Amino acid sequence: PPGVASGSVIRLAGQGQAGRGGGAAGDLLVTIKVAPHSYFRREGNDLLIDVPITVSEGALGTKVEIPTLGEGLVVVTVPPGTSSGAKLRFRGKGVPDQKTRVRGDLYAILKLVLPPSLDAATRGLFEQIAMAAPHNPRANLW
């Protein structure tokens, strides 16, 4: 059923083995194990998805498409100055509650991804940014 979670038990009345001595069939109990999704994680009825963004996308802002569960793609607006780990919430785009059918939320967790290696030109640009806009994210922490 929609919204079922791992560990849930579904009872199928009368679908088990026949009772001893020709008695009525018992109930069949099925324990659910939901396979992991390739990019969604589930917390209760909420879904979480990691969305990689580049340094320039985090600094300048951008729009990226992310998948939803069964509703295609939605466009995410990444605001300028977004740090890695920021969460964007989409109400009602999660998993339906088994009892109420109210859907949880989808959270896009933005992950800043650096290039695996820097060529000389890109390194020079980063050095220029560091000199032009010095910022110490650890200032006043300890």
Short mmCIF file of N, CA and C in Angstrom, two decimals:
data_model
loop_
_atom_site.label_atom_id
_atom_site.label_comp_id
_atom_site.label_asym_id
_atom_site.label_seq_id
_atom_site.Cartn_x
_atom_site.Cartn_y
_atom_site.Cartn_z
N PRO A 1 0.82 -1.20 0.00
CA PRO A 1 0.00 0.00 0.00
C PRO A 1 0.87 1.27 0.00
N PRO A 2 0.37 2.35 -0.57
CA PRO A 2 1.14 3.59 -0.57
C PRO A 2 1.49 4.03 0.85
N GLY A 3 2.72 4.44 1.04
CA GLY A 3 3.16 4.93 2.35
C GLY A 3 3.62 3.87 3.31
N VAL A 4 3.58 2.61 2.92
CA VAL A 4 3.99 1.54 3.83
C VAL A 4 5.48 1.67 4.12
N ALA A 5 5.86 1.38 5.35
CA ALA A 5 7.26 1.50 5.77
C ALA A 5 7.84 0.13 6.08
N SER A 6 9.15 0.04 5.99
CA SER A 6 9.82 -1.20 6.38
C SER A 6 9.46 -1.55 7.81
N GLY A 7 9.23 -2.83 8.05
CA GLY A 7 8.86 -3.29 9.39
C GLY A 7 7.36 -3.37 9.61
N SER A 8 6.57 -2.76 8.72
CA SER A 8 5.11 -2.85 8.84
C SER A 8 4.68 -4.29 8.59
N VAL A 9 3.62 -4.70 9.27
CA VAL A 9 3.09 -6.05 9.10
C VAL A 9 1.68 -5.94 8.53
N ILE A 10 1.45 -6.65 7.44
CA ILE A 10 0.13 -6.68 6.82
C ILE A 10 -0.49 -8.04 7.11
N ARG A 11 -1.72 -8.01 7.62
CA ARG A 11 -2.44 -9.24 7.97
C ARG A 11 -3.42 -9.57 6.87
N LEU A 12 -3.31 -10.79 6.34
CA LEU A 12 -4.24 -11.27 5.32
C LEU A 12 -5.08 -12.37 5.95
N ALA A 13 -6.28 -11.99 6.38
CA ALA A 13 -7.16 -12.91 7.11
C ALA A 13 -7.52 -14.13 6.26
N GLY A 14 -7.37 -15.31 6.87
CA GLY A 14 -7.77 -16.56 6.22
C GLY A 14 -6.85 -17.00 5.09
N GLN A 15 -5.72 -16.35 4.90
CA GLN A 15 -4.82 -16.69 3.80
C GLN A 15 -3.64 -17.56 4.24
N GLY A 16 -3.60 -17.91 5.53
CA GLY A 16 -2.51 -18.74 6.04
C GLY A 16 -2.78 -20.21 5.81
N GLN A 17 -2.03 -21.04 6.51
CA GLN A 17 -2.18 -22.49 6.38
C GLN A 17 -3.50 -22.94 7.01
N ALA A 18 -3.98 -24.09 6.50
CA ALA A 18 -5.19 -24.68 7.07
C ALA A 18 -4.90 -25.13 8.50
N GLY A 19 -5.92 -25.05 9.34
CA GLY A 19 -5.76 -25.47 10.72
C GLY A 19 -5.60 -26.98 10.83
N ARG A 20 -5.12 -27.42 11.97
CA ARG A 20 -4.95 -28.85 12.21
C ARG A 20 -6.31 -29.54 12.24
N GLY A 21 -6.30 -30.74 11.72
CA GLY A 21 -7.53 -31.53 11.74
C GLY A 21 -8.62 -30.93 10.86
N GLY A 22 -8.23 -30.22 9.81
CA GLY A 22 -9.22 -29.66 8.88
C GLY A 22 -9.81 -28.35 9.34
N GLY A 23 -9.19 -27.70 10.32
CA GLY A 23 -9.69 -26.42 10.80
C GLY A 23 -9.54 -25.31 9.77
N ALA A 24 -10.15 -24.20 10.06
CA ALA A 24 -10.11 -23.04 9.16
C ALA A 24 -8.67 -22.54 8.98
N ALA A 25 -8.43 -21.96 7.83
CA ALA A 25 -7.11 -21.41 7.54
C ALA A 25 -6.82 -20.25 8.48
N GLY A 26 -5.57 -20.16 8.89
CA GLY A 26 -5.15 -19.06 9.75
C GLY A 26 -4.86 -17.81 8.93
N ASP A 27 -4.35 -16.81 9.60
CA ASP A 27 -4.02 -15.55 8.93
C ASP A 27 -2.57 -15.61 8.45
N LEU A 28 -2.32 -14.94 7.35
CA LEU A 28 -0.96 -14.79 6.82
C LEU A 28 -0.46 -13.41 7.22
N LEU A 29 0.69 -13.37 7.90
CA LEU A 29 1.29 -12.10 8.30
C LEU A 29 2.49 -11.84 7.41
N VAL A 30 2.47 -10.71 6.72
CA VAL A 30 3.55 -10.34 5.80
C VAL A 30 4.28 -9.14 6.39
N THR A 31 5.58 -9.31 6.64
CA THR A 31 6.40 -8.20 7.13
C THR A 31 7.05 -7.52 5.93
N ILE A 32 6.87 -6.20 5.85
CA ILE A 32 7.33 -5.43 4.70
C ILE A 32 8.79 -5.00 4.89
N LYS A 33 9.54 -5.11 3.82
CA LYS A 33 10.89 -4.54 3.77
C LYS A 33 10.97 -3.72 2.49
N VAL A 34 11.09 -2.41 2.64
CA VAL A 34 11.15 -1.51 1.50
C VAL A 34 12.61 -1.38 1.06
N ALA A 35 12.86 -1.65 -0.20
CA ALA A 35 14.23 -1.53 -0.74
C ALA A 35 14.64 -0.07 -0.78
N PRO A 36 15.93 0.21 -0.56
CA PRO A 36 16.39 1.60 -0.63
C PRO A 36 16.23 2.16 -2.04
N HIS A 37 15.91 3.44 -2.12
CA HIS A 37 15.77 4.12 -3.40
C HIS A 37 17.15 4.60 -3.85
N SER A 38 17.31 4.77 -5.14
CA SER A 38 18.63 5.16 -5.65
C SER A 38 19.02 6.58 -5.25
N TYR A 39 18.05 7.49 -5.01
CA TYR A 39 18.43 8.84 -4.59
C TYR A 39 17.55 9.45 -3.52
N PHE A 40 16.42 8.89 -3.20
CA PHE A 40 15.61 9.40 -2.09
C PHE A 40 15.93 8.64 -0.81
N ARG A 41 15.92 9.36 0.31
CA ARG A 41 15.96 8.73 1.64
C ARG A 41 14.65 9.09 2.32
N ARG A 42 14.23 8.23 3.22
CA ARG A 42 12.95 8.46 3.90
C ARG A 42 13.17 8.67 5.38
N GLU A 43 12.52 9.69 5.93
CA GLU A 43 12.47 9.93 7.37
C GLU A 43 10.99 10.12 7.72
N GLY A 44 10.38 9.07 8.26
CA GLY A 44 8.94 9.13 8.51
C GLY A 44 8.23 9.22 7.17
N ASN A 45 7.41 10.25 7.00
CA ASN A 45 6.72 10.45 5.73
C ASN A 45 7.41 11.48 4.84
N ASP A 46 8.55 11.99 5.30
CA ASP A 46 9.31 12.95 4.51
C ASP A 46 10.34 12.23 3.65
N LEU A 47 10.61 12.81 2.49
CA LEU A 47 11.66 12.31 1.61
C LEU A 47 12.78 13.34 1.58
N LEU A 48 14.02 12.86 1.51
CA LEU A 48 15.18 13.73 1.41
C LEU A 48 15.97 13.34 0.17
N ILE A 49 16.47 14.35 -0.52
CA ILE A 49 17.30 14.10 -1.69
C ILE A 49 18.47 15.07 -1.66
N ASP A 50 19.68 14.55 -1.89
CA ASP A 50 20.86 15.40 -1.97
C ASP A 50 20.95 15.97 -3.38
N VAL A 51 21.14 17.29 -3.45
CA VAL A 51 21.22 17.98 -4.74
C VAL A 51 22.59 18.63 -4.85
N PRO A 52 23.47 18.11 -5.71
CA PRO A 52 24.79 18.72 -5.85
C PRO A 52 24.71 20.04 -6.61
N ILE A 53 25.43 21.05 -6.11
CA ILE A 53 25.54 22.33 -6.80
C ILE A 53 27.02 22.74 -6.83
N THR A 54 27.36 23.57 -7.79
CA THR A 54 28.73 24.04 -7.91
C THR A 54 28.95 25.24 -6.98
N VAL A 55 30.21 25.61 -6.82
CA VAL A 55 30.56 26.77 -6.01
C VAL A 55 29.89 28.02 -6.57
N SER A 56 29.96 28.21 -7.88
CA SER A 56 29.36 29.40 -8.48
C SER A 56 27.84 29.39 -8.34
N GLU A 57 27.21 28.23 -8.44
CA GLU A 57 25.75 28.16 -8.26
C GLU A 57 25.36 28.52 -6.83
N GLY A 58 26.14 28.08 -5.85
CA GLY A 58 25.87 28.44 -4.46
C GLY A 58 26.08 29.92 -4.21
N ALA A 59 27.13 30.47 -4.77
CA ALA A 59 27.45 31.89 -4.55
C ALA A 59 26.50 32.82 -5.29
N LEU A 60 26.19 32.50 -6.53
CA LEU A 60 25.41 33.41 -7.37
C LEU A 60 23.93 33.08 -7.42
N GLY A 61 23.56 31.87 -7.02
CA GLY A 61 22.17 31.42 -7.14
C GLY A 61 21.94 30.81 -8.51
N THR A 62 20.94 29.97 -8.59
CA THR A 62 20.63 29.30 -9.86
C THR A 62 19.27 28.62 -9.74
N LYS A 63 18.87 27.97 -10.79
CA LYS A 63 17.68 27.12 -10.79
C LYS A 63 18.13 25.73 -11.24
N VAL A 64 17.71 24.70 -10.52
CA VAL A 64 18.02 23.33 -10.90
C VAL A 64 16.74 22.49 -10.83
N GLU A 65 16.68 21.46 -11.64
CA GLU A 65 15.54 20.55 -11.61
C GLU A 65 15.87 19.38 -10.69
N ILE A 66 14.87 18.98 -9.89
CA ILE A 66 15.03 17.78 -9.06
C ILE A 66 13.83 16.87 -9.28
N PRO A 67 14.03 15.57 -9.13
CA PRO A 67 12.91 14.64 -9.30
C PRO A 67 12.03 14.62 -8.05
N THR A 68 10.77 14.27 -8.26
CA THR A 68 9.85 14.02 -7.16
C THR A 68 9.42 12.56 -7.27
N LEU A 69 8.71 12.10 -6.29
CA LEU A 69 8.24 10.72 -6.31
C LEU A 69 6.93 10.66 -7.09
N GLY A 70 7.02 10.28 -8.36
CA GLY A 70 5.83 10.10 -9.18
C GLY A 70 5.23 11.35 -9.78
N GLU A 71 5.85 12.51 -9.59
CA GLU A 71 5.28 13.75 -10.14
C GLU A 71 6.24 14.45 -11.09
N GLY A 72 7.24 13.76 -11.58
CA GLY A 72 8.17 14.36 -12.52
C GLY A 72 9.16 15.29 -11.83
N LEU A 73 9.66 16.25 -12.58
CA LEU A 73 10.67 17.17 -12.08
C LEU A 73 10.03 18.46 -11.58
N VAL A 74 10.64 19.05 -10.55
CA VAL A 74 10.26 20.39 -10.11
C VAL A 74 11.51 21.25 -10.17
N VAL A 75 11.31 22.56 -10.36
CA VAL A 75 12.43 23.49 -10.44
C VAL A 75 12.69 24.06 -9.06
N VAL A 76 13.94 23.97 -8.64
CA VAL A 76 14.38 24.49 -7.35
C VAL A 76 15.12 25.80 -7.61
N THR A 77 14.73 26.85 -6.90
CA THR A 77 15.47 28.11 -6.97
C THR A 77 16.47 28.11 -5.82
N VAL A 78 17.74 28.13 -6.17
CA VAL A 78 18.81 28.19 -5.18
C VAL A 78 19.14 29.66 -5.00
N PRO A 79 18.89 30.23 -3.81
CA PRO A 79 19.16 31.65 -3.62
C PRO A 79 20.66 31.95 -3.60
N PRO A 80 21.06 33.15 -4.01
CA PRO A 80 22.47 33.52 -3.92
C PRO A 80 22.97 33.41 -2.48
N GLY A 81 24.21 32.99 -2.33
CA GLY A 81 24.79 32.87 -0.99
C GLY A 81 24.41 31.60 -0.26
N THR A 82 23.95 30.59 -0.98
CA THR A 82 23.53 29.33 -0.36
C THR A 82 24.75 28.49 0.02
N SER A 83 24.76 28.02 1.25
CA SER A 83 25.84 27.16 1.74
C SER A 83 25.47 25.69 1.57
N SER A 84 26.49 24.86 1.57
CA SER A 84 26.27 23.42 1.53
C SER A 84 25.49 22.99 2.76
N GLY A 85 24.52 22.12 2.58
CA GLY A 85 23.70 21.64 3.69
C GLY A 85 22.37 22.37 3.82
N ALA A 86 22.19 23.45 3.07
CA ALA A 86 20.91 24.17 3.12
C ALA A 86 19.79 23.24 2.66
N LYS A 87 18.62 23.36 3.31
CA LYS A 87 17.47 22.51 2.97
C LYS A 87 16.37 23.36 2.35
N LEU A 88 15.85 22.91 1.23
CA LEU A 88 14.69 23.54 0.61
C LEU A 88 13.52 22.57 0.74
N ARG A 89 12.37 23.09 1.18
CA ARG A 89 11.22 22.24 1.51
C ARG A 89 10.13 22.35 0.45
N PHE A 90 9.57 21.21 0.08
CA PHE A 90 8.43 21.16 -0.83
C PHE A 90 7.30 20.43 -0.12
N ARG A 91 6.32 21.20 0.33
CA ARG A 91 5.21 20.64 1.10
C ARG A 91 4.39 19.65 0.26
N GLY A 92 4.03 18.54 0.90
CA GLY A 92 3.14 17.58 0.26
C GLY A 92 3.77 16.74 -0.84
N LYS A 93 5.08 16.76 -0.98
CA LYS A 93 5.74 15.99 -2.03
C LYS A 93 6.43 14.74 -1.48
N GLY A 94 6.12 14.37 -0.23
CA GLY A 94 6.71 13.19 0.39
C GLY A 94 5.83 11.97 0.23
N VAL A 95 5.88 11.09 1.21
CA VAL A 95 5.15 9.82 1.19
C VAL A 95 3.83 10.00 1.93
N PRO A 96 2.73 9.41 1.42
CA PRO A 96 1.46 9.54 2.13
C PRO A 96 1.45 8.75 3.44
N ASP A 97 0.86 9.34 4.47
CA ASP A 97 0.68 8.65 5.75
C ASP A 97 -0.29 7.50 5.53
N GLN A 98 -0.01 6.34 6.12
CA GLN A 98 -0.86 5.16 5.91
C GLN A 98 -2.27 5.34 6.43
N LYS A 99 -2.43 6.12 7.50
CA LYS A 99 -3.76 6.28 8.09
C LYS A 99 -4.48 7.50 7.54
N THR A 100 -3.81 8.65 7.53
CA THR A 100 -4.48 9.90 7.16
C THR A 100 -4.39 10.21 5.67
N ARG A 101 -3.45 9.58 4.97
CA ARG A 101 -3.17 9.83 3.55
C ARG A 101 -2.59 11.22 3.30
N VAL A 102 -2.30 11.97 4.34
CA VAL A 102 -1.64 13.27 4.19
C VAL A 102 -0.18 13.00 3.85
N ARG A 103 0.29 13.65 2.80
CA ARG A 103 1.67 13.42 2.36
C ARG A 103 2.66 14.22 3.18
N GLY A 104 3.82 13.62 3.40
CA GLY A 104 4.92 14.33 4.04
C GLY A 104 5.54 15.32 3.06
N ASP A 105 6.70 15.83 3.40
CA ASP A 105 7.36 16.84 2.58
C ASP A 105 8.60 16.25 1.90
N LEU A 106 9.04 16.92 0.85
CA LEU A 106 10.28 16.58 0.18
C LEU A 106 11.29 17.67 0.54
N TYR A 107 12.46 17.26 1.01
CA TYR A 107 13.52 18.21 1.34
C TYR A 107 14.68 18.00 0.37
N ALA A 108 15.02 19.07 -0.34
CA ALA A 108 16.21 19.07 -1.20
C ALA A 108 17.36 19.61 -0.35
N ILE A 109 18.36 18.78 -0.13
CA ILE A 109 19.52 19.18 0.68
C ILE A 109 20.65 19.51 -0.29
N LEU A 110 21.02 20.79 -0.31
CA LEU A 110 22.02 21.26 -1.26
C LEU A 110 23.42 20.90 -0.80
N LYS A 111 24.19 20.31 -1.68
CA LYS A 111 25.55 19.88 -1.37
C LYS A 111 26.51 20.57 -2.34
N LEU A 112 27.35 21.43 -1.80
CA LEU A 112 28.34 22.13 -2.61
C LEU A 112 29.43 21.15 -3.03
N VAL A 113 29.65 21.03 -4.32
CA VAL A 113 30.62 20.08 -4.85
C VAL A 113 31.72 20.86 -5.58
N LEU A 114 32.95 20.64 -5.14
CA LEU A 114 34.10 21.28 -5.77
C LEU A 114 34.57 20.44 -6.95
N PRO A 115 35.22 21.08 -7.92
CA PRO A 115 35.78 20.30 -9.02
C PRO A 115 36.83 19.32 -8.48
N PRO A 116 36.95 18.15 -9.07
CA PRO A 116 37.92 17.17 -8.57
C PRO A 116 39.36 17.66 -8.68
N SER A 117 39.62 18.52 -9.66
CA SER A 117 40.95 19.13 -9.78
C SER A 117 40.78 20.50 -10.42
N LEU A 118 41.73 21.37 -10.17
CA LEU A 118 41.67 22.73 -10.70
C LEU A 118 42.79 22.94 -11.70
N ASP A 119 42.44 23.46 -12.85
CA ASP A 119 43.50 23.86 -13.77
C ASP A 119 44.04 25.21 -13.29
N ALA A 120 45.10 25.67 -13.90
CA ALA A 120 45.76 26.90 -13.45
C ALA A 120 44.83 28.11 -13.53
N ALA A 121 44.03 28.19 -14.59
CA ALA A 121 43.14 29.34 -14.75
C ALA A 121 42.07 29.36 -13.66
N THR A 122 41.47 28.22 -13.39
CA THR A 122 40.43 28.15 -12.35
C THR A 122 41.02 28.42 -10.98
N ARG A 123 42.18 27.88 -10.72
CA ARG A 123 42.85 28.14 -9.45
C ARG A 123 43.12 29.63 -9.28
N GLY A 124 43.55 30.27 -10.35
CA GLY A 124 43.79 31.72 -10.31
C GLY A 124 42.53 32.49 -10.00
N LEU A 125 41.40 32.08 -10.56
CA LEU A 125 40.13 32.74 -10.27
C LEU A 125 39.75 32.59 -8.80
N PHE A 126 39.92 31.40 -8.25
CA PHE A 126 39.63 31.20 -6.83
C PHE A 126 40.54 32.05 -5.96
N GLU A 127 41.79 32.17 -6.34
CA GLU A 127 42.72 33.01 -5.58
C GLU A 127 42.30 34.48 -5.64
N GLN A 128 41.82 34.92 -6.80
CA GLN A 128 41.34 36.30 -6.94
C GLN A 128 40.12 36.53 -6.04
N ILE A 129 39.22 35.59 -6.01
CA ILE A 129 38.03 35.70 -5.16
C ILE A 129 38.44 35.76 -3.70
N ALA A 130 39.37 34.91 -3.30
CA ALA A 130 39.83 34.88 -1.91
C ALA A 130 40.44 36.21 -1.49
N MET A 131 41.16 36.86 -2.40
CA MET A 131 41.79 38.14 -2.07
C MET A 131 40.77 39.28 -2.10
N ALA A 132 39.82 39.23 -3.04
CA ALA A 132 38.85 40.31 -3.20
C ALA A 132 37.76 40.28 -2.13
N ALA A 133 37.41 39.10 -1.67
CA ALA A 133 36.32 38.97 -0.70
C ALA A 133 36.75 38.03 0.42
N PRO A 134 37.67 38.48 1.27
CA PRO A 134 38.12 37.59 2.35
C PRO A 134 36.98 37.30 3.32
N HIS A 135 36.78 36.05 3.59
CA HIS A 135 35.71 35.63 4.50
C HIS A 135 36.21 34.42 5.27
N ASN A 136 36.13 34.50 6.58
CA ASN A 136 36.56 33.39 7.42
C ASN A 136 35.33 32.79 8.10
N PRO A 137 34.83 31.65 7.63
CA PRO A 137 33.63 31.07 8.22
C PRO A 137 33.85 30.57 9.65
N ARG A 138 35.10 30.48 10.09
CA ARG A 138 35.41 30.02 11.44
C ARG A 138 35.62 31.18 12.41
N ALA A 139 35.55 32.40 11.92
CA ALA A 139 35.76 33.56 12.79
C ALA A 139 34.76 33.54 13.95
N ASN A 140 35.25 33.77 15.14
CA ASN A 140 34.43 33.87 16.36
C ASN A 140 33.75 32.56 16.76
N LEU A 141 34.22 31.44 16.22
CA LEU A 141 33.63 30.16 16.63
C LEU A 141 34.28 29.62 17.89
N TRP A 142 35.59 29.81 18.03
CA TRP A 142 36.30 29.30 19.20
C TRP A 142 37.41 30.23 19.58
#
